[in-house]
XYZ file of C-alpha atoms in Angstrom:
196
model
C 102.855 132.458 105.202
C 101.667 131.544 108.708
C 98.759 134.014 108.406
C 97.627 132.355 105.177
C 97.766 128.921 106.776
C 95.617 130.100 109.705
C 93.151 131.821 107.370
C 92.538 128.657 105.347
C 90.330 126.876 107.940
C 88.267 130.054 108.379
C 87.858 130.347 104.610
C 86.762 126.695 104.369
C 84.084 127.288 106.987
C 82.930 130.651 105.654
C 83.320 129.943 101.903
C 83.425 126.150 101.649
C 82.564 125.873 97.970
C 85.253 128.157 96.407
C 87.883 127.168 98.987
C 87.421 123.457 98.324
C 87.207 123.844 94.543
C 90.356 125.986 94.352
C 92.331 123.656 96.615
C 91.147 120.674 94.579
C 92.128 122.392 91.323
C 95.596 123.309 92.570
C 96.303 119.795 93.801
C 94.916 118.114 90.672
C 96.996 120.415 88.434
C 100.103 119.729 90.507
C 99.533 116.024 89.838
C 99.755 116.706 86.105
C 102.948 118.722 86.565
C 104.458 115.879 88.605
C 103.652 113.224 86.022
C 105.289 115.358 83.340
C 108.389 115.620 85.519
C 108.403 111.863 86.148
C 108.167 111.192 82.410
C 111.275 113.312 81.964
C 110.069 115.629 79.251
C 109.992 119.405 79.290
C 107.162 121.030 81.215
C 104.047 121.413 79.085
C 102.206 124.224 80.840
C 99.461 124.250 78.206
C 98.637 120.683 79.190
C 98.648 121.586 82.895
C 96.357 124.527 82.090
C 93.951 122.112 80.370
C 93.948 119.881 83.459
C 93.361 122.929 85.685
C 90.519 124.094 83.424
C 88.807 120.721 83.656
C 89.395 120.547 87.426
C 87.997 124.028 88.140
C 85.060 123.852 85.722
C 83.947 120.301 86.436
C 85.847 118.014 88.794
C 86.186 120.323 91.795
C 82.562 121.427 91.528
C 81.275 117.928 90.855
C 83.132 116.542 93.862
C 81.880 119.335 96.089
C 78.232 118.843 95.033
C 78.478 115.042 94.982
C 79.999 114.750 98.451
C 77.387 117.111 99.905
C 74.591 115.197 98.165
C 75.857 111.926 99.622
C 75.984 113.476 103.086
C 72.423 114.814 102.789
C 71.081 111.521 101.444
C 73.065 109.375 103.886
C 73.886 111.501 106.941
C 76.245 110.347 109.638
C 79.304 108.243 110.228
C 77.837 104.921 111.279
C 79.768 102.052 109.635
C 76.824 100.941 107.492
C 76.180 104.506 106.294
C 79.874 105.067 105.489
C 80.063 101.813 103.507
C 76.907 102.749 101.582
C 78.432 106.139 100.708
C 81.643 104.459 99.529
C 79.641 102.039 97.383
C 77.576 104.871 95.858
C 80.741 106.842 95.203
C 82.416 103.952 93.403
C 79.367 102.935 91.367
C 78.140 106.430 90.397
C 80.548 109.240 91.228
C 83.751 107.522 90.108
C 82.565 106.545 86.618
C 81.099 110.026 86.010
C 84.313 111.773 87.068
C 86.531 109.380 85.105
C 84.444 109.588 81.926
C 84.368 113.368 82.129
C 88.141 113.486 82.566
C 88.905 111.460 79.435
C 86.260 113.133 77.258
C 86.972 116.623 78.639
C 90.726 116.334 78.080
C 90.129 115.081 74.538
C 87.898 118.091 73.844
C 90.426 120.540 75.324
C 93.232 118.922 73.302
C 91.196 119.205 70.100
C 91.218 115.479 69.321
C 89.110 114.263 66.405
C 87.609 111.326 68.301
C 86.806 112.695 71.746
C 85.665 109.257 72.948
C 88.758 107.268 71.889
C 90.657 107.578 75.200
C 87.464 106.801 77.097
C 86.864 103.642 75.044
C 90.477 102.481 75.269
C 91.318 103.354 78.878
C 88.153 103.615 80.970
C 87.905 100.026 82.282
C 91.612 99.702 83.072
C 91.583 103.050 84.870
C 88.352 102.285 86.712
C 89.742 98.956 87.964
C 92.951 100.694 89.058
C 90.874 103.298 90.890
C 89.075 100.535 92.787
C 92.399 99.692 94.421
C 92.709 103.265 95.736
C 89.493 105.273 96.016
C 87.388 103.038 98.296
C 90.071 103.372 100.991
C 90.349 107.127 100.465
C 86.599 107.616 100.684
C 86.277 105.295 103.661
C 88.573 107.675 105.540
C 86.862 110.714 104.038
C 83.331 109.721 105.050
C 84.267 108.480 108.504
C 86.878 111.019 109.703
C 86.904 114.218 107.619
C 84.482 117.087 108.407
C 82.021 117.768 105.587
C 83.448 121.254 104.870
C 86.894 119.701 104.131
C 85.852 116.637 102.134
C 86.428 118.049 98.652
C 89.831 119.399 99.680
C 90.721 116.015 101.184
C 89.610 114.339 97.956
C 91.850 116.797 96.096
C 94.775 115.980 98.373
C 94.362 112.269 97.686
C 93.504 113.181 94.110
C 97.016 114.620 93.721
C 98.372 111.063 93.551
C 95.458 109.940 91.433
C 95.846 112.905 89.060
C 99.525 112.056 88.623
C 98.516 108.570 87.513
C 95.426 109.689 85.583
C 97.251 112.382 83.595
C 100.017 109.900 82.794
C 97.398 107.403 81.593
C 95.717 110.033 79.458
C 99.018 111.133 77.909
C 100.940 107.892 77.364
C 99.590 105.071 79.523
C 96.819 102.561 79.157
C 95.051 103.073 82.494
C 96.928 100.322 84.310
C 99.419 100.648 87.152
C 101.687 98.310 85.205
C 102.252 100.917 82.476
C 103.178 103.537 85.090
C 105.596 101.172 86.844
C 107.225 100.223 83.517
C 107.839 103.904 82.765
C 109.320 104.558 86.204
C 111.517 101.454 86.050
C 112.741 102.359 82.552
C 113.545 105.908 83.669
C 115.376 104.645 86.759
C 117.406 102.182 84.670
C 118.239 104.935 82.162
C 119.365 107.258 84.949
C 121.592 104.536 86.433
C 123.284 103.912 83.061
C 124.065 107.577 82.397
C 127.587 108.633 83.309
C 127.778 111.161 86.166
C 127.993 114.801 85.118
C 131.258 116.590 85.797
């Protein structure tokens, strides 16, 4: 295990694209598995496979290319440059990634109207993301080395994927719906008699 952990930084420097994309995919998929666990149902590995497919074919690659493009267009870590990158990310990158998630999941699930989730949940989810992603990317653009930025986004994306997959499955794109589910589950667990 220790050898693998030491090899990871070397892999990120030598093979930044596949290393970042695979780490991103693993973390994003784990977010789906966690939200299934939090909802209390049985594990749906087909659903997690769909999330992993979308993450490895689009999201991980998009994030890798997007973050490198931002760095080339706006190099450096000066406060003004970092804020411009964050603004670009929220106005362009975020909506593209979010739209692709809802439409891509609908396609992979074989839904008749592949744009329904996008139409119903996009704005709520986008507004929720504005409470999280600007702070993540502020840290990313000012502190994280370029060759780790996609992996860092995936690490922070683990929490986001947990919320996003919940929203796609049963939520409405708001934090309120996630909190209601968690509160209901906690109340249900407290009312159950202890197992003998």
